[in-house]
Short mmCIF file of C-alpha atoms and ligand atoms in Angstrom, two decimals:
data_model
loop_
_atom_site.label_atom_id
_atom_site.label_comp_id
_atom_site.label_asym_id
_atom_site.label_seq_id
_atom_site.Cartn_x
_atom_site.Cartn_y
_atom_site.Cartn_z
CA UNK A 1 -18.34 32.82 -10.09
CA UNK A 2 -15.65 30.18 -10.84
CA UNK A 3 -17.15 26.32 -10.84
CA UNK A 4 -14.97 24.03 -8.42
CA UNK A 5 -14.13 20.01 -9.64
CA UNK A 6 -17.44 19.09 -8.86
CA UNK A 7 -16.17 15.91 -8.69
CA UNK A 8 -14.62 16.85 -4.81
CA UNK A 9 -17.46 16.88 -3.65
CA UNK A 10 -17.81 12.80 -3.85
CA UNK A 11 -14.98 12.73 -1.26
CA UNK A 12 -15.56 12.44 2.25
CA UNK A 13 -13.80 14.45 4.73
CA UNK A 14 -10.59 12.92 6.06
CA UNK A 15 -12.29 11.17 9.05
CA UNK A 16 -10.39 8.73 9.81
CA UNK A 17 -7.05 10.44 10.96
CA UNK A 18 -9.34 13.02 11.85
CA UNK A 19 -11.65 10.92 13.99
CA UNK A 20 -8.13 9.08 15.42
CA UNK A 21 -6.98 12.40 16.72
CA UNK A 22 -10.73 13.81 18.19
CA UNK A 23 -10.90 10.23 20.13
CA UNK A 24 -6.81 10.14 21.70
CA UNK A 25 -7.57 14.30 22.37
CA UNK A 26 -10.95 13.44 24.23
CA UNK A 27 -8.96 10.43 26.49
CA UNK A 28 -5.96 12.65 27.09
CA UNK A 29 -8.62 15.80 28.69
CA UNK A 30 -9.96 13.01 30.63
CA UNK A 31 -6.44 11.34 31.73
CA UNK A 32 -3.90 14.05 31.34
CA UNK A 33 -1.00 11.97 33.20
CA UNK A 34 -1.23 8.77 30.90
CA UNK A 35 2.36 6.96 29.50
CA UNK A 36 -0.06 6.90 25.43
CA UNK A 37 1.80 4.58 23.03
CA UNK A 38 0.96 5.42 19.11
CA UNK A 39 1.38 1.85 16.70
CA UNK A 40 -1.39 3.43 14.60
CA UNK A 41 1.21 5.57 12.42
CA UNK A 42 2.55 5.11 9.40
CA UNK A 43 5.60 7.14 9.48
CA UNK A 44 8.98 6.16 10.69
CA UNK A 45 10.83 7.17 13.59
CA UNK A 46 14.00 6.39 13.55
CA UNK A 47 17.05 9.32 12.10
CA UNK A 48 18.53 8.39 8.32
CA UNK A 49 21.32 7.02 8.65
CA UNK A 50 25.01 7.99 8.50
CA UNK A 51 25.51 7.04 4.77
CA UNK A 52 22.84 9.89 4.13
CA UNK A 53 23.62 12.30 6.04
CA UNK A 54 27.23 12.30 4.90
CA UNK A 55 25.92 12.44 0.94
CA UNK A 56 23.88 15.76 2.11
CA UNK A 57 26.45 17.05 3.74
CA UNK A 58 28.55 16.62 0.95
CA UNK A 59 25.69 17.48 -1.81
CA UNK A 60 25.35 21.17 0.43
CA UNK A 61 28.66 22.31 0.67
CA UNK A 62 28.40 22.11 -3.38
CA UNK A 63 26.05 24.10 -3.89
CA UNK A 64 27.84 27.03 -1.38
CA UNK A 65 30.71 26.96 -4.73
CA UNK A 66 29.88 28.77 -8.35
CA UNK A 67 32.01 24.87 -9.55
CA UNK A 68 29.80 22.75 -7.99
CA UNK A 69 26.37 24.28 -7.67
CA UNK A 70 23.74 23.24 -8.83
CA UNK A 71 19.97 24.32 -11.18
CA UNK A 72 17.40 23.56 -12.18
CA UNK A 73 18.19 19.38 -12.93
CA UNK A 74 16.48 17.46 -15.52
CA UNK A 75 12.46 16.67 -14.54
CA UNK A 76 13.03 12.74 -14.86
CA UNK A 77 15.88 12.48 -12.61
CA UNK A 78 19.74 12.42 -12.55
CA UNK A 79 21.07 10.55 -14.60
CA UNK A 80 23.38 9.19 -11.71
CA UNK A 81 20.34 8.46 -9.99
CA UNK A 82 18.36 6.97 -12.48
CA UNK A 83 20.87 4.39 -13.53
CA UNK A 84 21.53 3.62 -9.72
CA UNK A 85 18.24 2.62 -9.32
CA UNK A 86 18.02 0.64 -12.92
CA UNK A 87 21.37 -1.13 -11.90
CA UNK A 88 20.76 -1.78 -7.64
CA UNK A 89 16.49 -2.68 -8.45
CA UNK A 90 15.75 -3.57 -12.27
CA UNK A 91 19.38 -5.31 -12.46
CA UNK A 92 18.49 -8.19 -14.89
CA UNK A 93 15.18 -7.43 -15.31
CA UNK A 94 15.29 -5.57 -18.56
CA UNK A 95 14.67 -2.51 -16.58
CA UNK A 96 16.55 0.84 -18.35
CA UNK A 97 17.45 4.15 -16.62
CA UNK A 98 15.57 5.39 -19.65
CA UNK A 99 12.12 3.89 -17.99
CA UNK A 100 13.41 5.45 -14.03
CA UNK A 101 11.19 9.05 -13.28
CA UNK A 102 12.92 9.80 -10.34
CA UNK A 103 10.05 12.23 -8.44
CA UNK A 104 9.77 13.12 -4.39
CA UNK A 105 8.20 10.13 -3.60
CA UNK A 106 5.20 7.82 -4.37
CA UNK A 107 1.80 9.42 -2.73
CA UNK A 108 2.06 11.84 -5.94
CA UNK A 109 3.19 8.93 -8.30
CA UNK A 110 -0.04 6.96 -7.89
CA UNK A 111 -1.89 10.14 -7.62
CA UNK A 112 -0.80 11.81 -10.35
CA UNK A 113 0.11 9.00 -13.13
CA UNK A 114 -4.28 8.34 -13.57
CA UNK A 115 -4.50 11.86 -15.20
CA UNK A 116 -2.63 9.52 -18.87
CA UNK A 117 -5.71 7.62 -19.32
CA UNK A 118 -9.56 8.50 -20.52
CA UNK A 119 -11.99 9.98 -17.69
CA UNK A 120 -14.34 7.09 -18.63
CA UNK A 121 -11.62 4.72 -17.83
CA UNK A 122 -12.80 1.77 -15.22
CA UNK A 123 -10.91 1.16 -12.35
CA UNK A 124 -10.58 -1.71 -9.15
CA UNK A 125 -8.63 -1.59 -5.90
CA UNK A 126 -8.62 -3.56 -3.60
CA UNK A 127 -10.51 -3.78 -0.52
CA UNK A 128 -9.42 -2.69 2.05
CA UNK A 129 -6.94 -0.27 0.64
CA UNK A 130 -3.74 3.16 0.72
CA UNK A 131 -6.81 6.00 0.19
CA UNK A 132 -4.69 7.98 -2.48
CA UNK A 133 -5.64 4.93 -5.18
CA UNK A 134 -9.55 5.63 -4.65
CA UNK A 135 -9.78 9.37 -3.72
CA UNK A 136 -7.08 10.71 -6.75
CA UNK A 137 -9.83 8.78 -9.40
CA UNK A 138 -13.15 9.96 -7.17
CA UNK A 139 -11.46 13.19 -7.63
CA UNK A 140 -10.83 12.84 -11.57
CA UNK A 141 -14.32 11.99 -11.93
CA UNK A 142 -13.83 8.18 -12.30
CA UNK A 143 -15.85 7.01 -9.48
CA UNK A 144 -18.88 8.97 -7.82
CA UNK A 145 -20.09 9.25 -3.86
CA UNK A 146 -19.58 7.27 -1.41
CA UNK A 147 -22.59 4.74 -1.52
CA UNK A 148 -23.77 3.61 1.94
CA UNK A 149 -21.73 -0.05 1.24
CA UNK A 150 -18.90 2.12 2.18
CA UNK A 151 -17.59 1.69 -1.78
CA UNK A 152 -17.29 4.68 -3.97
CA UNK A 153 -19.59 4.41 -6.83
CA UNK A 154 -18.87 3.01 -10.11
CA UNK A 155 -15.59 1.72 -8.56
CA UNK A 156 -14.58 -1.60 -8.49
CA UNK A 157 -13.28 -3.49 -4.93
CA UNK A 158 -11.41 -6.71 -4.69
CA UNK A 159 -12.01 -7.11 -0.73
CA UNK A 160 -8.82 -8.22 0.11
CA UNK A 161 -9.79 -10.78 4.01
CA UNK A 162 -9.53 -13.13 5.50
CA UNK A 163 -12.20 -15.90 4.09
CA UNK A 164 -9.84 -15.31 0.82
CA UNK A 165 -6.73 -15.17 3.07
CA UNK A 166 -6.40 -11.88 1.10
CA UNK A 167 -5.66 -12.39 -1.96
CA UNK A 168 -7.96 -10.64 -4.17
CA UNK A 169 -10.01 -12.16 -6.87
CA UNK A 170 -10.08 -11.26 -10.68
CA UNK A 171 -12.31 -8.80 -11.82
CA UNK A 172 -16.11 -9.73 -12.54
CA UNK A 173 -15.51 -7.22 -15.68
CA UNK A 174 -12.73 -6.29 -17.44
CA UNK A 175 -11.39 -3.32 -16.29
CA UNK A 176 -8.79 -0.91 -18.25
CA UNK A 177 -6.54 0.19 -14.29
CA UNK A 178 -5.36 -2.35 -11.54
CA UNK A 179 -3.66 -0.70 -8.24
CA UNK A 180 -2.34 -3.63 -6.44
CA UNK A 181 -0.30 -3.10 -3.89
CA UNK A 182 2.54 -5.57 -2.56
CA UNK A 183 3.64 -5.79 0.47
CA UNK A 184 0.92 -4.82 1.48
CA UNK A 185 -0.49 -0.95 2.92
CA UNK A 186 -3.05 -1.75 5.01
CA UNK A 187 -2.98 -5.23 5.54
CA UNK A 188 1.36 -6.21 5.52
CA UNK A 189 0.14 -9.62 3.14
CA UNK A 190 1.82 -10.20 -0.01
CA UNK A 191 1.55 -12.81 -2.74
CA UNK A 192 3.72 -14.81 -4.22
CA UNK A 193 5.33 -15.51 -7.63
CA UNK A 194 3.02 -16.86 -8.91
CA UNK A 195 -0.40 -15.27 -7.04
CA UNK A 196 1.03 -11.56 -8.78
CA UNK A 197 1.37 -13.80 -12.35
CA UNK A 198 -1.91 -14.69 -11.88
CA UNK A 199 -2.51 -10.05 -12.96
CA UNK A 200 0.34 -10.13 -15.16
CA UNK A 201 -1.67 -12.25 -17.28
CA UNK A 202 -5.12 -10.67 -16.64
CA UNK A 203 -3.66 -7.66 -17.68
CA UNK A 204 -2.40 -9.11 -21.00
CA UNK A 205 -5.07 -10.47 -21.93
CA UNK A 206 -7.59 -7.76 -21.09
CA UNK A 207 -5.33 -5.48 -22.34
CA UNK A 208 -5.39 -3.74 -18.99
CA UNK A 209 -2.92 -1.57 -16.55
CA UNK A 210 -0.94 -2.66 -13.62
CA UNK A 211 -0.13 0.40 -11.36
CA UNK A 212 1.91 -1.53 -9.11
CA UNK A 213 3.17 0.03 -5.50
CA UNK A 214 6.10 -1.63 -4.37
CA UNK A 215 6.53 1.13 -1.31
CA UNK A 216 7.19 -1.29 0.74
CA UNK A 217 9.66 -4.03 -0.64
CA UNK A 218 12.95 -3.93 1.01
CA UNK A 219 10.69 -5.70 3.71
CA UNK A 220 10.53 -8.49 2.43
CA UNK A 221 12.43 -11.61 3.99
CA UNK A 222 10.11 -14.90 2.53
CA UNK A 223 12.05 -16.94 -0.66
CA UNK A 224 9.12 -16.33 -3.24
CA UNK A 225 7.75 -13.45 -2.51
CA UNK A 226 8.92 -11.60 -5.75
CA UNK A 227 10.03 -7.83 -4.96
CA UNK A 228 9.66 -5.69 -8.30
CA UNK A 229 6.45 -6.96 -10.38
CA UNK A 230 8.86 -6.89 -13.39
CA UNK A 231 9.99 -10.02 -12.22
CA UNK A 232 6.95 -11.60 -13.30
CA UNK A 233 7.24 -13.14 -17.16
CA UNK A 234 5.16 -10.24 -19.82
CA UNK A 235 4.79 -7.14 -17.34
CA UNK A 236 6.72 -5.56 -19.17
CA UNK A 237 4.40 -4.30 -21.27
CA UNK A 238 1.27 -4.10 -18.34
CA UNK A 239 2.36 -2.82 -15.99
CA UNK A 240 3.98 0.69 -14.03
CA UNK A 241 5.79 0.32 -10.21
CA UNK A 242 5.94 2.97 -7.77
CA UNK A 243 8.91 2.66 -5.37
CA UNK A 244 9.24 5.00 -2.35
CA UNK A 245 13.11 5.24 0.00
CA UNK A 246 10.05 6.61 2.67
CA UNK A 247 9.74 3.71 4.75
CA UNK A 248 12.80 1.54 3.40
CA UNK A 249 15.54 4.28 4.24
CA UNK A 250 13.76 6.75 6.54
CA UNK A 251 12.47 10.18 3.26
CA UNK A 252 9.46 10.70 5.09
CA UNK A 253 10.50 14.28 5.13
CA UNK A 254 14.23 14.27 3.14
CA UNK A 255 10.67 12.83 -0.02
CA UNK A 256 12.22 10.76 -2.84
CA UNK A 257 10.93 7.60 -5.12
CA UNK A 258 10.20 6.76 -8.53
CA UNK A 259 8.48 5.49 -10.72
CA UNK A 260 9.47 3.16 -13.76
CA UNK A 261 7.47 3.29 -16.76
CA UNK A 262 8.55 1.13 -19.09
CA UNK A 263 7.62 1.43 -23.01
CA UNK A 264 6.05 -1.37 -24.05
CA UNK A 265 3.51 -0.01 -21.64
CA UNK A 266 0.55 1.04 -23.19
CA UNK A 267 -2.91 2.75 -24.03
CA UNK A 268 -4.88 3.42 -26.98
CA UNK A 269 -5.10 7.07 -28.34
CA UNK A 270 -8.47 8.67 -29.90
CA UNK A 271 -6.74 7.83 -33.36
CA UNK A 272 -7.20 4.15 -31.71
CA UNK A 273 -3.20 4.08 -32.18
CA UNK A 274 -1.40 2.83 -28.92
CA UNK A 275 0.15 5.29 -27.16
CA UNK A 276 3.62 4.09 -25.21
CA UNK A 277 2.74 5.58 -21.63
CA UNK A 278 6.01 5.96 -20.97
CA UNK A 279 6.21 9.52 -23.79
CA UNK A 280 3.00 10.61 -21.42
CA UNK A 281 4.80 10.21 -18.56
CA UNK A 282 7.95 12.20 -19.79
CA UNK A 283 5.07 14.93 -21.45
CA UNK A 284 3.78 15.35 -18.44
CA UNK A 285 6.71 15.62 -15.21
CA UNK A 286 7.99 17.88 -18.03
CA UNK A 287 5.55 20.31 -17.90
CA UNK A 288 4.21 20.42 -14.55
CA UNK A 289 7.27 18.81 -12.47
CA UNK A 290 10.77 20.69 -12.08
CA UNK A 291 12.77 17.58 -10.88
CA UNK A 292 13.70 16.18 -7.21
CA UNK A 293 16.04 17.86 -5.61
CA UNK A 294 19.61 17.54 -6.39
CA UNK A 295 20.63 16.48 -2.24
CA UNK A 296 17.61 15.07 -2.33
CA UNK A 297 18.43 12.50 -5.37
CA UNK A 298 22.52 13.11 -4.19
CA UNK A 299 20.95 10.90 -0.55
CA UNK A 300 18.76 8.58 -2.24
CA UNK A 301 22.46 7.53 -4.20
CA UNK A 302 23.70 6.77 -1.17
CA UNK A 303 21.07 4.22 -0.24
CA UNK A 304 22.25 2.13 -3.05
CA UNK A 305 26.27 2.84 -1.79
CA UNK A 306 27.73 -0.66 0.65
CA UNK A 307 27.99 1.48 3.80
CA UNK A 308 23.56 2.71 2.60
CA UNK A 309 22.41 -0.26 2.26
CA UNK A 310 23.93 -2.39 5.66
CA UNK A 311 22.20 0.45 7.60
CA UNK A 312 19.50 1.30 6.10
CA UNK A 313 19.10 -3.10 6.22
CA UNK A 314 19.91 -2.50 10.01
CA UNK A 315 16.95 -0.20 10.89
CA UNK A 316 14.52 -2.10 8.78
CA UNK A 317 15.34 -5.16 11.20
CA UNK A 318 14.20 -3.00 14.26
CA UNK A 319 11.16 -2.26 13.11
CA UNK A 320 10.84 -5.78 11.49
CA UNK A 321 11.37 -6.81 15.09
CA UNK A 322 8.92 -4.26 16.96
CA UNK A 323 6.00 -6.19 14.04
CA UNK A 324 7.42 -9.75 15.26
CA UNK A 325 7.01 -8.12 18.70
CA UNK A 326 3.63 -7.25 18.17
CA UNK A 327 2.25 -10.38 16.39
CA UNK A 328 3.41 -12.46 18.70
CA UNK A 329 1.49 -9.83 20.85
CA UNK A 330 -2.00 -10.89 18.86
CA UNK A 331 -1.82 -14.48 18.37
CA UNK A 332 -0.96 -14.64 22.80
CA UNK A 333 -4.66 -12.81 22.94
CA UNK A 334 -5.77 -15.26 20.94
CA UNK A 335 -6.25 -13.94 17.52
CA UNK A 336 -5.38 -14.67 14.16
CA UNK A 337 -3.10 -12.18 12.53
CA UNK A 338 -1.79 -11.38 9.12
CA UNK A 339 1.51 -9.42 7.94
CA UNK A 340 3.95 -8.38 9.87
CA UNK A 341 6.85 -11.03 8.07
CA UNK A 342 7.15 -9.21 4.68
CA UNK A 343 6.16 -5.65 6.14
CA UNK A 344 5.99 -3.98 8.52
CA UNK A 345 1.94 -4.16 9.41
CA UNK A 346 0.55 -6.55 11.09
CA UNK A 347 -3.47 -6.85 10.13
CA UNK A 348 -5.53 -8.40 13.43
CA UNK A 349 -8.35 -10.30 13.05
CA UNK A 350 -11.07 -8.98 15.34
CA UNK A 351 -13.44 -11.33 17.04
CA UNK A 352 -16.44 -12.23 15.03
CA UNK A 353 -19.37 -9.37 15.94
CA UNK A 354 -16.45 -6.90 17.15
CA UNK A 355 -16.25 -3.68 14.97
CA UNK A 356 -13.10 -1.95 14.60
CA UNK A 357 -13.98 1.00 15.78
CA UNK A 358 -14.97 -0.59 19.26
CA UNK A 359 -11.53 -2.33 19.85
CA UNK A 360 -9.39 0.60 18.99
CA UNK A 361 -11.57 2.49 21.68
CA UNK A 362 -11.09 -0.59 24.25
CA UNK A 363 -7.02 -0.22 23.17
CA UNK A 364 -7.11 2.81 23.64
CA UNK A 365 -9.10 2.89 27.64
CA UNK A 366 -7.60 -0.28 28.46
CA UNK A 367 -3.92 -0.43 27.48
CA UNK A 368 -3.50 3.14 26.11
CA UNK A 369 -2.28 1.88 22.88
CA UNK A 370 -3.21 3.26 19.34
CA UNK A 371 -3.79 1.84 16.61
CA UNK A 372 -6.21 1.91 13.61
CA UNK A 373 -9.45 0.89 13.15
CA UNK A 374 -9.23 -1.20 9.81
CA UNK A 375 -12.97 0.06 8.61
CA UNK A 376 -10.93 3.87 7.92
CA UNK A 377 -9.10 1.42 5.25
CA UNK A 378 -11.69 0.56 2.94
CA UNK A 379 -15.65 -1.64 3.83
CA UNK A 380 -14.01 -5.17 3.93
CA UNK A 381 -11.23 -3.60 6.21
CA UNK A 382 -14.59 -3.00 9.62
CA UNK A 383 -14.18 -6.46 11.40
CA UNK A 384 -10.05 -5.91 11.00
CA UNK A 385 -7.31 -3.73 13.82
CA UNK A 386 -3.84 -2.19 11.99
CA UNK A 387 -0.78 -2.40 13.91
CA UNK A 388 2.99 -0.72 13.10
CA UNK A 389 6.74 -2.35 13.59
CA UNK A 390 7.16 1.75 12.43
CA UNK A 391 7.48 2.78 16.23
CA UNK A 392 10.39 2.88 18.56
CA UNK A 393 11.48 -0.45 20.32
CA UNK A 394 11.50 0.63 23.41
CA UNK A 395 7.62 1.19 23.78
CA UNK A 396 6.98 -0.80 21.53
CA UNK A 397 8.51 -3.38 24.00
CA UNK A 398 6.10 -1.61 26.59
CA UNK A 399 2.97 -2.24 24.81
CA UNK A 400 3.82 -5.63 23.72
CA UNK A 401 3.85 -5.72 28.37
CA UNK A 402 0.92 -4.05 28.41
CA UNK A 403 -0.95 -6.51 25.70
CA UNK A 404 -0.23 -9.76 28.07
CA UNK A 405 -2.40 -8.17 30.22
CA UNK A 406 -5.35 -6.78 27.61
CA UNK A 407 -8.82 -8.43 27.78
CA UNK A 408 -11.02 -8.59 24.71
CA UNK A 409 -13.93 -7.78 27.35
C1 PLP B 501 3.95 4.83 2.54
C2 PLP B 501 3.65 4.28 1.15
C3 PLP B 501 3.87 4.91 0.04
C4 PLP B 501 5.19 6.18 0.32
O1 PLP B 501 4.71 7.49 0.21
P1 PLP B 501 5.56 8.39 -0.55
O2 PLP B 501 5.08 10.12 -0.59
O3 PLP B 501 7.27 7.83 -0.96
O4 PLP B 501 6.32 8.89 1.39
C5 PLP B 501 3.41 4.01 -1.08
N1 PLP B 501 2.73 3.82 -0.76
C6 PLP B 501 1.57 3.10 0.81
C7 PLP B 501 0.73 2.53 0.43
C8 PLP B 501 1.97 3.77 1.33
O5 PLP B 501 2.07 3.43 2.04
#
């Protein structure tokens, strides 16, 4: 009998999206001619841009000829893409191509990176949160089962609610690892440079490491919002950054992202000597990963060309127009709304006393719109509701029309 990893039993089932699917299915069964509009999705709807398609086609053709065929590539990614990223995303921020590790997406990088740390490392997450941060640490045994309060035992929660303007407060007790995601999923909120600097200073003072998830960087419009944590003085010694082509260039199916691990970011080894996380991550990737496909890396490279940038920008603008419409519709209902300005997510504060599943049902039954209950992202998400700008524009306009006549009661 093989004993399995006992920590997996601390994970609840993925009941959020399963429960949404169940309620939607039930509704459709009793309303066969429904006109459901799905604004709960975190997936993109627009196709890949022409510059990306052209790069893919060219790279595919190369595979038909022995002279240009590509087999195993470097585990860290091809130099052409690492250098392009270092220049296009981090020019002037002191990040080298050697610090960039190309992968098949940010979710796996973020899920995997925790394994560089000891099993007893302490972890802080914002609440509500992208579930990967919590679950990957639960699997590694850094947190116990989910308690009555909706929190994993032993994990430090940093509530982000309307009461604190969705800006997390520093943990009371020292932590080893801090997960930050800005622009934020699910709240759509951002941190200014000054607000992010508070976290970099904390990490420097406490010898902590920040995992900075910048998957939504391309959606930032406001001037004082940092696109990278390395815009903050001193961050290169305490932060790793994760980015993705998924939301910025529609690569959710194609799969490409990267981790940035500057050589100054370190932890302490068993002999109390400092160990560079970049060396450890390189060791980890070369052992367990064989690299993002060549054709996909060529596609990602095309995102950074002038045409690619322009074309991706137009798609992002389309999603942000959707988000602005959704935002206005909820403001029109007299509700308070966060996000939708520097992120594709709109986070609605529900009227006092209304729980997020009740609102889900009301929106489904009375407007045939599907969103995501805030409670699914953590206990501090209760009383909130997430909608996304990733829908198609015509359906988003139709949803907004329905919301004009929607009554809360
Ligand atoms: C979508 C998303 C990602 C990107 O994941 P990929 O694996 O690159 O598709 C990362 N972080 C957050 C918070 C996201 O919402």
